Coordinates of C-alpha atoms in Angstrom, one line a residue:
Chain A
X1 CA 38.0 52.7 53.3
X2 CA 35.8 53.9 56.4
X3 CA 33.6 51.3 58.6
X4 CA 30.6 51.5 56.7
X5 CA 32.5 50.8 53.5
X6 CA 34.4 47.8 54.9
X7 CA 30.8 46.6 56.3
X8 CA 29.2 47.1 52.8
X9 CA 32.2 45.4 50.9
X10 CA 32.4 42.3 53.3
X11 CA 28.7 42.2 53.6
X12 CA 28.7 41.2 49.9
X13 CA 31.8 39.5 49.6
X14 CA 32.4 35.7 49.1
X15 CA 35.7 33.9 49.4
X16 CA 37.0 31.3 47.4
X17 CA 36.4 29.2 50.4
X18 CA 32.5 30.0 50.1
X19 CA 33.1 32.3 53.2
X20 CA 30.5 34.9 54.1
X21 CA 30.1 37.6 56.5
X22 CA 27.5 39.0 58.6
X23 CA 28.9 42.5 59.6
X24 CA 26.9 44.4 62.6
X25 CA 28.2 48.2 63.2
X26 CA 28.7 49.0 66.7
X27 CA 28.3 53.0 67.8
X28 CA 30.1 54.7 70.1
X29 CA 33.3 57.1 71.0
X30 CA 35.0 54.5 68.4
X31 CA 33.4 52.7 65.1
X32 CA 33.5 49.1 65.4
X33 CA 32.5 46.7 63.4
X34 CA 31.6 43.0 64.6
X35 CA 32.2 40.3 61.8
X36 CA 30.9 36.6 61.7
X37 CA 32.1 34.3 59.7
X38 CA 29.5 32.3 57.9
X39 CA 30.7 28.7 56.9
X40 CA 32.8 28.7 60.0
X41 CA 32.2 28.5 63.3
X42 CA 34.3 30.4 65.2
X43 CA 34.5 33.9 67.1
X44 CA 33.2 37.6 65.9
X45 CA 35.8 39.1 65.1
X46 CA 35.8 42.9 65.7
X47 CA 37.4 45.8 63.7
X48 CA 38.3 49.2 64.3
X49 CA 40.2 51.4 62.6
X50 CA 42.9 54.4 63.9
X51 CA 44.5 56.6 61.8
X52 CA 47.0 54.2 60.3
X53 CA 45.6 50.5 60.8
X54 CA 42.4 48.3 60.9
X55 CA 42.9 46.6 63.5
X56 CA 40.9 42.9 63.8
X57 CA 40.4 41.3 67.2
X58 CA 39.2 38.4 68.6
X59 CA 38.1 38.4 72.0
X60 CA 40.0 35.1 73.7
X61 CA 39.7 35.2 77.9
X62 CA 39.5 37.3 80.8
X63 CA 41.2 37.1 83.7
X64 CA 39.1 35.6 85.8
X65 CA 38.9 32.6 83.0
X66 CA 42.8 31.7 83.7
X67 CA 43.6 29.4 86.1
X68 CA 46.0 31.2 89.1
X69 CA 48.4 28.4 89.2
X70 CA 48.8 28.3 85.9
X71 CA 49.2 31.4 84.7
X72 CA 52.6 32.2 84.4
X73 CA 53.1 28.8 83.0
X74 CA 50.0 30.0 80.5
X75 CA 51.7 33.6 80.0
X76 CA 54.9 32.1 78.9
X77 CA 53.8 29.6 76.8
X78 CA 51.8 32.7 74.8
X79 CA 54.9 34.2 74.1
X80 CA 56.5 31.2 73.4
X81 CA 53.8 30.3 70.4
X82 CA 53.2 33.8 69.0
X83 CA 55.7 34.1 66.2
X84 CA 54.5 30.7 64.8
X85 CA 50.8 32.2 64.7
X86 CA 50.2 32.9 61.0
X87 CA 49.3 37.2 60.9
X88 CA 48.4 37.5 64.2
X89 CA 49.5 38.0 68.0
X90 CA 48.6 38.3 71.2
X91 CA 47.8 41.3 73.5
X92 CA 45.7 41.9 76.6
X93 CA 42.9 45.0 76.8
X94 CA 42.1 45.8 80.4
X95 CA 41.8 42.4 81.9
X96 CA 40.9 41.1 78.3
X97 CA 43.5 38.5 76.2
X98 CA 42.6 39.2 72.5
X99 CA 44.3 38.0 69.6
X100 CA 44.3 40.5 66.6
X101 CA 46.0 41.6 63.3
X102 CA 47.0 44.8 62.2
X103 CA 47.0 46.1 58.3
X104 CA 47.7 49.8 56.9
X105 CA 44.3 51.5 56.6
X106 CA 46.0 51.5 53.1
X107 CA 44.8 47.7 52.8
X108 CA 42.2 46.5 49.9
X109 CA 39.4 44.5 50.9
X110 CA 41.5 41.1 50.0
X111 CA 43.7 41.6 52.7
X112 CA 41.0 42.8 55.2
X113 CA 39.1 39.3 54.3
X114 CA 42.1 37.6 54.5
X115 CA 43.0 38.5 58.2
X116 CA 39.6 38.1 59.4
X117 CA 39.4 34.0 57.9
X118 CA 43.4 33.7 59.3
X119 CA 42.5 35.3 62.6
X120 CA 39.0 33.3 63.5
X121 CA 41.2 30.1 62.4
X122 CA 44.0 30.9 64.9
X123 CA 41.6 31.8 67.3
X124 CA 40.2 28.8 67.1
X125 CA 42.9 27.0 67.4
X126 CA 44.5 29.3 70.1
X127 CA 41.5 28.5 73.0
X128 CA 41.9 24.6 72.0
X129 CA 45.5 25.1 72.9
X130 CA 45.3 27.1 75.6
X131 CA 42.0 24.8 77.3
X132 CA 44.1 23.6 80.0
X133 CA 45.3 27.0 81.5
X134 CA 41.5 27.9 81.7
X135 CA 38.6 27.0 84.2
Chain B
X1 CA 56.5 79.5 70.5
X2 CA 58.8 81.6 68.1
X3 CA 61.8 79.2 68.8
X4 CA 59.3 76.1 68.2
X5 CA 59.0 77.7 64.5
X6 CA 62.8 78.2 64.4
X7 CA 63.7 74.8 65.5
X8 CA 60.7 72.5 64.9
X9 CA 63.6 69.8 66.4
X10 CA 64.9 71.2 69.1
X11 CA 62.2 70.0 71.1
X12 CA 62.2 66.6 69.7
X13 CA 66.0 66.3 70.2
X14 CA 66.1 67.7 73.8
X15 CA 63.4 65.4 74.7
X16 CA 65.6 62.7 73.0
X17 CA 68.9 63.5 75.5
X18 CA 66.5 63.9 78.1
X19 CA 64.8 60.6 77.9
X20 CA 67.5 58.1 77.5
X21 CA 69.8 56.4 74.8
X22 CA 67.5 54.5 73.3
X23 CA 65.7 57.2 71.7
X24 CA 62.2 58.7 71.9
X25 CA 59.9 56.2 70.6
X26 CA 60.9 54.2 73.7
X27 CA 59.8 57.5 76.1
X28 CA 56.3 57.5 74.6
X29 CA 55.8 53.4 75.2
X30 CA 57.7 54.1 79.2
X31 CA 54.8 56.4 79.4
X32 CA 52.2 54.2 78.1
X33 CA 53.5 51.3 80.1
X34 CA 53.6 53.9 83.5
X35 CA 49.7 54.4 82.3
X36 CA 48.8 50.9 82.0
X37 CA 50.4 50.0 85.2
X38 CA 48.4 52.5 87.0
X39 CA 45.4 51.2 85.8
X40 CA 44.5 53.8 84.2
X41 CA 41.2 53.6 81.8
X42 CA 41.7 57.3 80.4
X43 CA 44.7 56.9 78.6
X44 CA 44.8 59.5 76.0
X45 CA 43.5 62.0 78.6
X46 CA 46.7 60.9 80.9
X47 CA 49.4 61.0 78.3
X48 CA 48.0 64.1 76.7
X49 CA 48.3 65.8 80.1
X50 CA 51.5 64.1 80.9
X51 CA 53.8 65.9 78.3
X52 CA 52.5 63.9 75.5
X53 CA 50.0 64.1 72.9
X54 CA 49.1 68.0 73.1
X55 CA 53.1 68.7 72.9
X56 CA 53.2 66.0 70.4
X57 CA 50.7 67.4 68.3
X58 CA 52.3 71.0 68.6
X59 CA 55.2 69.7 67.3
X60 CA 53.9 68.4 64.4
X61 CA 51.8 71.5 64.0
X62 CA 55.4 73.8 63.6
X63 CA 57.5 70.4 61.9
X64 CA 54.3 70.9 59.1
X65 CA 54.7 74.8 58.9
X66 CA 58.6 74.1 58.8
X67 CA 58.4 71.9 56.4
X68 CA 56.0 74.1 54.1
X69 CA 58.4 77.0 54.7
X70 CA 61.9 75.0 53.5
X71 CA 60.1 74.1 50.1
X72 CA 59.1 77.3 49.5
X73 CA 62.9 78.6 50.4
X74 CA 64.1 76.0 48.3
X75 CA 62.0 76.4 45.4
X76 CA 63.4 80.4 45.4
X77 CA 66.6 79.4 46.4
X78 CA 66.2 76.6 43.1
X79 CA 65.3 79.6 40.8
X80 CA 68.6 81.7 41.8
X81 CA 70.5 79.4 41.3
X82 CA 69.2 78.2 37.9
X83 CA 69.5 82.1 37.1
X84 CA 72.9 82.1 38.2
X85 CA 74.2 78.9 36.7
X86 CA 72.6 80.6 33.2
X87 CA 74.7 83.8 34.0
X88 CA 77.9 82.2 34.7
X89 CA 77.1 79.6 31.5
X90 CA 76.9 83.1 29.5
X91 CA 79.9 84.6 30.8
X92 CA 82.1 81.2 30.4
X93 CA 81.1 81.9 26.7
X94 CA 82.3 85.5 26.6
X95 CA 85.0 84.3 28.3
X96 CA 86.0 81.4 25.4
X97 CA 85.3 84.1 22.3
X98 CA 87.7 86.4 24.2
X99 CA 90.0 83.9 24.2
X100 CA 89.5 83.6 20.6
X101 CA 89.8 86.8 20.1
X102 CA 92.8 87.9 21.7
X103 CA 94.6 84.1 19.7
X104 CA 93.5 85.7 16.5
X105 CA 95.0 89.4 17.6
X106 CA 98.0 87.4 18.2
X107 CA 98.2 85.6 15.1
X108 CA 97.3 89.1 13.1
X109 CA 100.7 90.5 15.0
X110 CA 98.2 92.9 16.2
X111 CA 100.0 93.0 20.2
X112 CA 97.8 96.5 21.0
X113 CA 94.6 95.0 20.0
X114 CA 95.7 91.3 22.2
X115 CA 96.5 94.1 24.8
X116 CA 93.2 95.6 25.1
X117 CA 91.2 92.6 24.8
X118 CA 93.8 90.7 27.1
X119 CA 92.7 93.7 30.0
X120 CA 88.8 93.3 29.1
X121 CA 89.5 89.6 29.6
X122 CA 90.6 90.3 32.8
X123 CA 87.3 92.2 34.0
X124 CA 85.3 88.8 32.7
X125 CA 87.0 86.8 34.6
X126 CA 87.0 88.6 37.6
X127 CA 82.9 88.4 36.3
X128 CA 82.8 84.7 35.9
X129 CA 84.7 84.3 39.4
X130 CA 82.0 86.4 41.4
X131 CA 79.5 84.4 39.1
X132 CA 81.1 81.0 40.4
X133 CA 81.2 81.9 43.8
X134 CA 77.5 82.8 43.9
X135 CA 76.3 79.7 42.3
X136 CA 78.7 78.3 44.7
X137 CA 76.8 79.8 47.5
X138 CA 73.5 79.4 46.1
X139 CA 74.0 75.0 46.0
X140 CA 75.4 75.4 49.7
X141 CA 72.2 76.6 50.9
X142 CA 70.6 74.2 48.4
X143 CA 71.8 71.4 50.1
X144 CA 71.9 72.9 53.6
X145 CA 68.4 73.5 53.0
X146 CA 67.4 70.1 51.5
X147 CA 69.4 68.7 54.8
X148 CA 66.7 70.7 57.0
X149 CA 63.7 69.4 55.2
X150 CA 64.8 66.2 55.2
X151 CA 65.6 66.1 58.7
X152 CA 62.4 67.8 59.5
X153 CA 60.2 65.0 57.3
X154 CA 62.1 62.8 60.0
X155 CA 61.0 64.2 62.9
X156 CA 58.0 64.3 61.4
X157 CA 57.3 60.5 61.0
X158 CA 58.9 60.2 64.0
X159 CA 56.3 62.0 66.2
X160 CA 53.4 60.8 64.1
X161 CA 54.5 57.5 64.6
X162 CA 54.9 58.0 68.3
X163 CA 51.4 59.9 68.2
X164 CA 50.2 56.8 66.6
X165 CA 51.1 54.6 69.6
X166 CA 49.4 56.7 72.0
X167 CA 46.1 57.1 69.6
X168 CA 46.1 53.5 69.3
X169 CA 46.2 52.0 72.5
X170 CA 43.6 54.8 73.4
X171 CA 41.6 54.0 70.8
X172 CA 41.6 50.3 71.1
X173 CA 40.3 50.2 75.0
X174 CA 37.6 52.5 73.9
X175 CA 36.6 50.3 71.2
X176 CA 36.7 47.2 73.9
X177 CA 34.8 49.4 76.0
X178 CA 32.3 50.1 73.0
X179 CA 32.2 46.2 72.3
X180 CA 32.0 45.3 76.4
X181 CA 28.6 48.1 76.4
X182 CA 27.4 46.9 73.3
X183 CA 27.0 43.2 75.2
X184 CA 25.6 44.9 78.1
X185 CA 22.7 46.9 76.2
X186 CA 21.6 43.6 74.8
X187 CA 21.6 41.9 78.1
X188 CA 24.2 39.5 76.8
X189 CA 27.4 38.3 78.1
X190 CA 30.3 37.6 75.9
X191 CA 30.9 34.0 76.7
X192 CA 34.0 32.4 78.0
X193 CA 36.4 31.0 76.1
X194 CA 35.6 27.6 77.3
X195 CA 32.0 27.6 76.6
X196 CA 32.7 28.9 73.5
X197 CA 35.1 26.1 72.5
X198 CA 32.4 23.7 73.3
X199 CA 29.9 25.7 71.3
X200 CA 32.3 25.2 68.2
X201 CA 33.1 22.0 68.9
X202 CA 29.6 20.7 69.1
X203 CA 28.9 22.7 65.8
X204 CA 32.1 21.0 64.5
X205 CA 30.4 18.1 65.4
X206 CA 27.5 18.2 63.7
X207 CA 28.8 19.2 60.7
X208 CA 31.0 15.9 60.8
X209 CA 27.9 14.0 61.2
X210 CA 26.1 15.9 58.6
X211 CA 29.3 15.0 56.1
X212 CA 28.8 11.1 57.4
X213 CA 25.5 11.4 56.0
X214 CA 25.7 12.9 52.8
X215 CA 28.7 10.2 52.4
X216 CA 26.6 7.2 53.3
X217 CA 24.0 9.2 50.8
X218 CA 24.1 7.3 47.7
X219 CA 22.2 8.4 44.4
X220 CA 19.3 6.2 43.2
X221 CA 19.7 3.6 41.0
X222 CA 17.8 3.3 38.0
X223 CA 13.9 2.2 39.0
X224 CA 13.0 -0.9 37.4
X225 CA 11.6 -1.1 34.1
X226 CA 7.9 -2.0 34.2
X227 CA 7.3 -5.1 33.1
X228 CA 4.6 -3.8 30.6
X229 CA 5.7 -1.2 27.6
X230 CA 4.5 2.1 27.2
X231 CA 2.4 1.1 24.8
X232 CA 0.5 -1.6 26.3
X233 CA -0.1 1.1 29.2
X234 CA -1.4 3.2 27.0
X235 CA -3.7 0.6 25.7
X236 CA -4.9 -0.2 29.1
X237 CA -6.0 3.3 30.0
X238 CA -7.9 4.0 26.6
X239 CA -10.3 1.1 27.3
X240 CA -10.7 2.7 30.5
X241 CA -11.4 6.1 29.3
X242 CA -13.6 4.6 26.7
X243 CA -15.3 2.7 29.4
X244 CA -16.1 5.6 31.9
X245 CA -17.6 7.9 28.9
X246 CA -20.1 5.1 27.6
X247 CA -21.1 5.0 31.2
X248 CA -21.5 8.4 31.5
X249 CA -23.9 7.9 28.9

């Protein structure tokens, strides 16, 4: 399953939940597509695919958002919490914390839908959590 | 390049001794780690000219050819030995009707005839031993050769998987770079995670309220029956349509 199939297939899909998404492709050296969650407000969640996952991420903090004093205080606590997040973990881009989940490009569209709903709830819950370390 | 063919894992093995104990998938995430650290935003171009990726993808080039090459010696080295387990199955028979032969020779009191069949018995046996040692021979290299390609399909997952780790962290800071661009073209800034936790929550909020109301919402109870029947109302309006055609007149 290639970008534009994953956009076309979540484009029409509807969860048991009454979940919809709005999938936008963005060009470049790398496809990504940027998924929002209708029915829940939460974060676009973008996914890109290599040659042996989709990987989904969410975009959390940069930086410049973390408090200095706090920060290894904050850095320890995300290791501390990231087996207990359901399907996904942590990881930083650059100077960018994300939260993502990987699947085998192997996956059906089922699994896709079910990272992007787990990982926009986590996420969610991730920045409520993590408030305090932030400015 | 002609010992890479020989040997698509000598390279992969004296990368391994090289490295450390721990094995070469550990040397490819040491490199990636070195990369990061240096702050590096061309990460696939830095590995691949660091002694990774290009020799990585070389080596899975000859581990493929390798590979290819073992099944095909294995499929002919399959076939010779089918042929020679059929020979020696062939002989083992001619062997066993000898046998017979030279018992009923015996039983006959015929010794000359048990003689000569006795000596004939000798040369097939002699047969069936050359026989069994190349079938012998043949599942030796079977299995020597089954060894190879096994060993080889290791190696091979190996350095894809290794390849993998390389492609992906390349891959995923281009597609935050992609994402980051993306933002900038449309003039708009991701927002911080604060600001978007407030954005959330005062949706959240909202949608609480909204769930207040349709909870206070409560359906209409039946409108009170007009005092006056149907009937009687449609009595009333008759006289009037009666009374506004005779005016018309």
């Amino acid at each position: 399953m290639n970008t534009e199939d994953l956009a076309i297939k979540l484009s029409q899909h509807r969860t048991a939940e009454g979940f919809t998404f709005d999938c936008q492709r963005i060009s470049g050296e790398v496809e990504v597509l940027q998924v929002e969650m209708n029915g829940f407000d939460g974060f676009p969640v973008f996914i890109t695919q290599t040659q042996f996952q989709i990987i989904c991420i969410v975009y959390l903090w940069t930086e410049d958002e973390i408090k200095t004093d706090r920060r290894t205080e904050m850095l320890e606590m995300m290791l501390d919490t990231s087996i207990s997040i359901p399907l996904s973990s942590y990881a930083r881009v650059g100077d960018r914390y994300v939260l993502f989940g990987a699947l085998s490009v192997r996956s059906d569209l089922e699994k896709v839908v079910e990272e992007v709903v787990m990982l926009n709830e986590n996420a969610v819950d991730v920045v409520s959590a993590m408030e305090d370390f932030l400015v | 390049m002609s010992d890479d063919k020989q040997d698509p894992n000598k390279d992969n093995k004296s990368e391994g001794k090289s490295d450390n104990k721990a094995g070469v998938g550990k040397n490819i995430l040491e490199k990636i780690m070195n990369v990061i650290r240096e702050d590096s935003r061309a990460l696939s171009e830095a590995v691949m000219d660091s002694r990774g990726t290009r020799i990585h993808e070389r080596q899975i080039e000859v581990a493929k050819d390798s590979i290819k090459q073992a099944k095909r010696a294995i499929t002919d080295e399959l076939a010779k030995e089918l042929q020679s387990s059929r020979k020696l199955k062939i002989i083992n028979e001619r062997v066993d009707q000898q046998e017979q032969r030279i018992i009923d020779a015996l039983s006959q009191d015929d010794e000359a005839l048990a003689f000569e069949l006795a000596t004939e018995m000798v040369e097939l046996e002699q047969d069936r031993d050359t026989e069994a040692a190349i079938l012998r021979s043949h599942e030796l290299h079977l299995g020597h050769l089954t060894r190879q390609m096994e060993q080889t399909e290791r190696t091979l997952m190996e350095l894809e998987r290794q390849l993998a780790m390389v492609q992906t962290t390349a891959d995923i800071q281009k597609a935050t770079d992609v994402i980051t661009q993306s933002f900038a073209k449309a003039d708009a800034k991701m927002l911080s995670a604060k600001r978007s936790l407030e954005r959330i929550r005062r949706k959240q909020q909202q949608i609480d309220q909204q769930y207040e109301v349709d909870e206070g919402w409560e359906e209409p109870k039946e409108l009170p029956a007009s005092k006056k029947s149907i009937a009687d109302q449609a009595k009333d309006g008759a006289a009037d349509v009666l009374k506004r055609i005779i005016d018309k007149d």
